[in-house]
Short mmCIF file of C-alpha atoms and ligand atoms in Angstrom, two decimals:
data_model
loop_
_atom_site.label_atom_id
_atom_site.label_comp_id
_atom_site.label_asym_id
_atom_site.label_seq_id
_atom_site.Cartn_x
_atom_site.Cartn_y
_atom_site.Cartn_z
CA MET A 1 150.51 34.19 83.78
CA ILE A 2 153.26 34.46 81.15
CA ILE A 3 154.85 37.27 83.16
CA ALA A 4 154.93 35.07 86.29
CA GLY A 5 156.39 32.21 84.25
CA LEU A 6 159.09 34.45 82.82
CA PHE A 7 159.87 35.79 86.29
CA ILE A 8 160.46 32.23 87.53
CA LEU A 9 162.50 31.43 84.41
CA GLY A 10 164.54 34.56 85.18
CA LEU A 11 165.16 33.33 88.75
CA ILE A 12 166.51 30.07 87.33
CA PHE A 13 168.74 31.86 84.83
CA GLY A 14 169.85 34.23 87.58
CA SER A 15 171.07 31.20 89.48
CA PHE A 16 172.82 30.04 86.30
CA ILE A 17 174.46 33.49 85.97
CA ASN A 18 175.81 33.30 89.54
CA ALA A 19 177.44 29.97 88.73
CA LEU A 20 178.61 31.09 85.28
CA VAL A 21 180.34 34.21 86.59
CA TRP A 22 182.05 32.29 89.37
CA ARG A 23 183.23 29.63 86.94
CA ILE A 24 184.61 32.17 84.47
CA LYS A 25 186.47 33.89 87.29
CA ASN A 26 187.96 30.62 88.47
CA LYS A 27 188.46 29.25 84.95
CA LYS A 28 186.49 26.13 85.85
CA ASP A 29 185.33 23.69 83.24
CA TRP A 30 181.59 24.12 82.80
CA VAL A 31 180.78 20.48 82.08
CA LYS A 32 182.98 18.67 84.56
CA ASP A 33 182.20 19.94 88.02
CA ARG A 34 179.03 20.42 89.99
CA SER A 35 177.98 23.32 92.14
CA ILE A 36 179.95 23.51 95.36
CA CYS A 37 180.09 25.79 98.41
CA ILE A 38 182.88 28.28 97.78
CA ASN A 39 184.00 28.05 101.40
CA CYS A 40 183.89 24.36 102.37
CA LYS A 41 183.89 22.97 98.79
CA HIS A 42 181.03 20.63 99.75
CA GLU A 43 178.98 19.58 96.75
CA LEU A 44 175.51 21.11 96.84
CA GLN A 45 172.49 18.85 96.53
CA ALA A 46 169.63 19.80 94.23
CA ARG A 47 167.44 20.98 97.10
CA TYR A 48 170.00 23.63 97.97
CA LEU A 49 170.02 24.96 94.42
CA VAL A 50 166.46 26.32 94.24
CA PRO A 51 166.78 30.02 93.38
CA VAL A 52 166.06 32.46 96.22
CA PHE A 53 164.11 29.90 98.30
CA SER A 54 167.16 27.82 99.23
CA TRP A 55 168.90 30.98 100.36
CA LEU A 56 165.90 32.08 102.46
CA TRP A 57 165.34 28.57 103.82
CA LEU A 58 168.99 28.26 104.87
CA LYS A 59 168.81 31.81 106.26
CA GLY A 60 171.67 32.85 104.00
CA LYS A 61 174.12 30.23 105.29
CA CYS A 62 175.78 27.20 103.75
CA ALA A 63 173.95 24.00 104.82
CA TYR A 64 177.24 22.28 105.62
CA CYS A 65 179.73 24.80 107.02
CA LYS A 66 177.22 27.51 108.05
CA LYS A 67 179.35 30.17 106.42
CA PRO A 68 177.13 33.13 105.38
CA ILE A 69 176.28 33.20 101.67
CA SER A 70 176.23 36.71 100.21
CA TRP A 71 172.82 38.32 99.56
CA HIS A 72 174.24 39.11 96.11
CA TYR A 73 173.22 35.62 94.97
CA PRO A 74 169.46 35.89 95.58
CA ALA A 75 169.59 39.57 94.54
CA ILE A 76 170.96 38.65 91.11
CA GLU A 77 168.30 35.93 90.78
CA VAL A 78 165.48 38.34 91.58
CA PHE A 79 167.03 40.98 89.33
CA THR A 80 167.16 38.55 86.39
CA GLY A 81 163.55 37.55 87.12
CA ILE A 82 162.49 41.21 86.99
CA VAL A 83 164.46 41.81 83.77
CA PHE A 84 162.72 38.82 82.11
CA ALA A 85 159.25 39.92 83.27
CA VAL A 86 159.76 43.56 82.27
CA SER A 87 161.17 42.45 78.89
CA TYR A 88 157.89 40.69 78.16
CA ALA A 89 155.72 43.54 79.44
CA ALA A 90 157.63 46.18 77.47
CA TRP A 91 158.24 44.09 74.32
CA GLN A 92 157.43 46.10 71.19
CA ASP A 93 158.17 43.68 68.34
CA GLY A 94 155.14 41.45 68.82
CA PHE A 95 155.04 37.68 69.13
CA SER A 96 154.87 36.44 65.59
CA PHE A 97 157.32 33.63 64.82
CA LEU A 98 160.16 36.10 64.17
CA GLY A 99 159.02 38.19 67.13
CA ILE A 100 159.39 35.17 69.42
CA VAL A 101 162.84 34.37 67.99
CA LEU A 102 163.88 38.00 68.57
CA PHE A 103 162.48 37.84 72.11
CA ILE A 104 164.49 34.69 72.89
CA LEU A 105 167.63 36.34 71.46
CA TRP A 106 166.95 39.37 73.64
CA LEU A 107 166.61 37.18 76.75
CA LYS A 108 169.97 35.62 75.86
CA ILE A 109 171.40 39.13 75.58
CA THR A 110 170.00 40.08 79.00
CA ILE A 111 171.58 36.94 80.54
CA LEU A 112 174.98 38.06 79.21
CA LEU A 113 174.34 41.64 80.33
CA VAL A 114 173.41 40.61 83.89
CA ALA A 115 176.49 38.35 84.01
CA LEU A 116 178.70 41.28 82.89
CA PHE A 117 176.92 43.56 85.39
CA LEU A 118 177.74 41.15 88.24
CA TYR A 119 181.31 40.49 87.08
CA ASP A 120 182.10 44.20 86.81
CA ILE A 121 180.69 44.95 90.27
CA LYS A 122 182.66 42.12 91.83
CA TRP A 123 185.97 42.33 90.00
CA MET A 124 185.86 45.61 88.01
CA LEU A 125 186.38 43.78 84.76
CA LEU A 126 184.30 42.94 81.70
CA PRO A 127 185.79 39.61 80.54
CA ASN A 128 186.09 38.85 76.81
CA LYS A 129 184.49 35.46 77.49
CA LEU A 130 181.22 37.34 78.03
CA VAL A 131 181.74 40.42 75.83
CA GLY A 132 182.53 38.21 72.79
CA PRO A 133 179.26 36.23 72.86
CA LEU A 134 177.34 39.43 73.65
CA THR A 135 178.73 41.11 70.54
CA LEU A 136 177.89 38.08 68.41
CA VAL A 137 174.29 37.76 69.66
CA SER A 138 173.78 41.53 69.33
CA VAL A 139 174.86 41.43 65.67
CA ILE A 140 172.51 38.49 65.02
CA TYR A 141 169.69 40.30 66.84
CA VAL A 142 170.04 43.52 64.83
CA SER A 143 170.32 41.65 61.50
CA LEU A 144 167.26 39.52 62.23
CA LYS A 145 165.30 42.56 63.37
CA ALA A 146 166.14 44.32 60.08
CA TYR A 147 164.99 41.21 58.23
CA ALA A 148 161.77 41.03 60.28
CA VAL A 149 160.76 44.60 59.48
CA ALA A 150 162.29 44.37 55.97
CA ASP A 151 164.25 47.57 56.46
CA TRP A 152 168.04 47.52 56.28
CA LEU A 153 168.15 51.06 57.65
CA VAL A 154 167.72 49.35 61.03
CA VAL A 155 171.25 47.96 60.60
CA VAL A 156 172.67 51.28 59.40
CA SER A 157 171.07 53.09 62.32
CA ALA A 158 172.33 50.48 64.83
CA ILE A 159 175.88 50.74 63.44
CA GLY A 160 175.59 54.50 63.95
CA GLY A 161 174.71 53.84 67.60
CA ALA A 162 177.68 51.50 68.00
CA VAL A 163 180.10 54.01 66.39
CA VAL A 164 178.89 56.84 68.65
CA LEU A 165 178.93 54.85 71.89
CA ALA A 166 182.21 53.04 71.26
CA GLY A 167 183.69 56.31 69.92
CA ILE A 168 182.84 58.25 73.06
CA PHE A 169 184.31 55.58 75.31
CA TRP A 170 187.36 55.07 73.16
CA ALA A 171 188.03 58.84 73.36
CA LEU A 172 187.55 58.85 77.16
CA PHE A 173 189.80 55.82 77.44
CA GLU A 174 192.54 57.46 75.34
CA VAL A 175 192.34 60.88 77.03
CA SER A 176 192.45 59.42 80.56
CA ARG A 177 194.91 56.68 79.55
CA GLY A 178 192.49 54.09 80.94
CA LYS A 179 191.97 55.82 84.29
CA TRP A 180 188.32 56.91 84.00
CA ILE A 181 187.03 53.88 82.22
CA GLY A 182 188.47 50.50 81.30
CA GLY A 183 189.14 48.91 77.93
CA GLY A 184 186.21 46.56 78.63
CA ASP A 185 183.84 49.55 78.61
CA VAL A 186 184.98 50.40 75.07
CA LYS A 187 184.45 46.82 73.89
CA ILE A 188 181.01 46.43 75.47
CA ALA A 189 179.99 49.83 74.04
CA VAL A 190 179.96 48.26 70.55
CA SER A 191 177.13 45.85 71.42
CA LEU A 192 175.30 48.31 73.66
CA GLY A 193 175.38 50.88 70.83
CA LEU A 194 174.01 48.30 68.39
CA LEU A 195 171.20 47.45 70.79
CA ALA A 196 170.46 51.13 71.49
CA GLY A 197 169.73 51.22 67.76
CA SER A 198 170.57 54.80 66.79
CA MET A 199 173.06 57.61 67.37
CA LEU A 200 170.53 59.59 69.40
CA ASN A 201 169.80 56.58 71.60
CA ALA A 202 173.54 56.04 72.07
CA PHE A 203 173.88 59.56 73.47
CA LEU A 204 170.89 58.83 75.69
CA VAL A 205 172.69 55.75 77.09
CA VAL A 206 175.71 57.88 78.03
CA PHE A 207 173.42 60.53 79.54
CA ILE A 208 171.41 58.09 81.69
CA ALA A 209 174.52 56.12 82.74
CA SER A 210 176.28 59.34 83.83
CA ILE A 211 173.27 60.50 85.87
CA MET A 212 173.03 57.11 87.58
CA GLY A 213 176.79 57.08 88.19
CA THR A 214 176.62 60.54 89.78
CA LEU A 215 173.61 59.62 91.92
CA ILE A 216 175.48 56.61 93.30
CA ALA A 217 178.93 58.23 93.60
CA LEU A 218 177.88 61.52 95.23
CA PRO A 219 176.36 60.08 98.44
CA MET A 220 179.39 57.77 98.73
CA LEU A 221 181.75 60.75 98.41
CA LEU A 222 179.73 62.86 100.85
CA SER A 223 179.52 60.09 103.45
CA LYS A 224 183.29 59.63 102.96
CA LYS A 225 182.73 55.96 102.13
CA ALA A 226 184.65 56.68 98.97
CA LYS A 227 187.45 59.10 98.18
CA ALA A 228 187.77 61.10 94.99
CA ASN A 229 190.19 58.54 93.63
CA THR A 230 188.08 55.51 94.56
CA LYS A 231 187.38 53.52 91.44
CA LEU A 232 183.78 52.77 90.60
CA PRO A 233 183.09 50.40 87.72
CA PHE A 234 181.16 52.18 84.99
CA GLY A 235 180.01 49.01 83.22
CA PRO A 236 176.99 48.34 85.48
CA PHE A 237 175.59 51.86 84.88
CA LEU A 238 176.17 51.48 81.16
CA ILE A 239 174.38 48.12 81.10
CA ILE A 240 171.31 49.34 83.02
CA ALA A 241 171.16 52.50 80.89
CA ALA A 242 171.32 50.43 77.69
CA MET A 243 168.44 48.21 78.86
CA ILE A 244 166.33 51.28 79.71
CA VAL A 245 167.07 52.87 76.33
CA PHE A 246 166.39 49.57 74.52
CA PHE A 247 162.79 49.68 75.74
CA TRP A 248 162.01 53.33 76.44
CA GLY A 249 164.59 55.29 74.41
CA GLN A 250 162.06 56.33 71.76
CA THR A 251 159.45 57.27 74.38
CA PHE A 252 162.01 59.43 76.14
CA ILE A 253 163.12 61.13 72.92
CA ASP A 254 159.51 61.74 71.80
CA TRP A 255 158.70 63.25 75.18
CA TYR A 256 161.79 65.44 75.10
CA SER A 257 161.16 66.70 71.57
CA SER A 258 157.54 67.45 72.47
CA LEU A 259 158.92 69.77 75.16
CA LEU A 260 161.20 71.47 72.61
CA TYR A 261 158.55 72.05 69.94
CA PHE A 262 155.67 72.93 72.19
ZN1 LIG B 301 180.00 25.51 102.96
#
């Protein structure tokens, strides 16, 4: 029941993310204007703003000008819904008062991560307007978590993760003079490293992101959809990898070390 509720809440926030990303890109004032069709600029009525269903009902076209609306919109909504539901199912910090506060902070972090994910795919950029708040909420999250478990080593360990992850990307950025990865990847690596929570987990993020990147890039190269010099944003892989490590990093490391010491 709660999982279904969170899924629906995720759909709604996914819809919010679509609007947020578009408004940041176009430097629109959040308060002033309403949702409009990007093509015909017609203001959208509330019934056309229901996540996923409006898109399905309108068969993926604007109600006014009939211009096709990208499937990216409902996809991001469903994706956010899944992230919210999985977050609840995989949550390890319990639901005491502090646990609930941490969970809400984490959902806020996932909203920023999905927004960055979308922005990087669309425009190959991780804007400071999103990276800034992400860093702030991540610092609050880690501090509160340390307070909740009364162990300041949590903070030390998380800083270790941030130093490793940001360090790796800063080095790659310097060596390639910004060709392999962008400056945004270095900045976002600070929060993702904090959230990963330890140096080992930070390495795991890089490992998983690289495997995912290769799995996506290889078929594109082989099918000649992309050339060797085609740029692929690395941010989305990094973001997904960080979310995986956030929940299952320890499980993965335990499993791996059990193989080593068998
Ligand atoms: Zn339209």
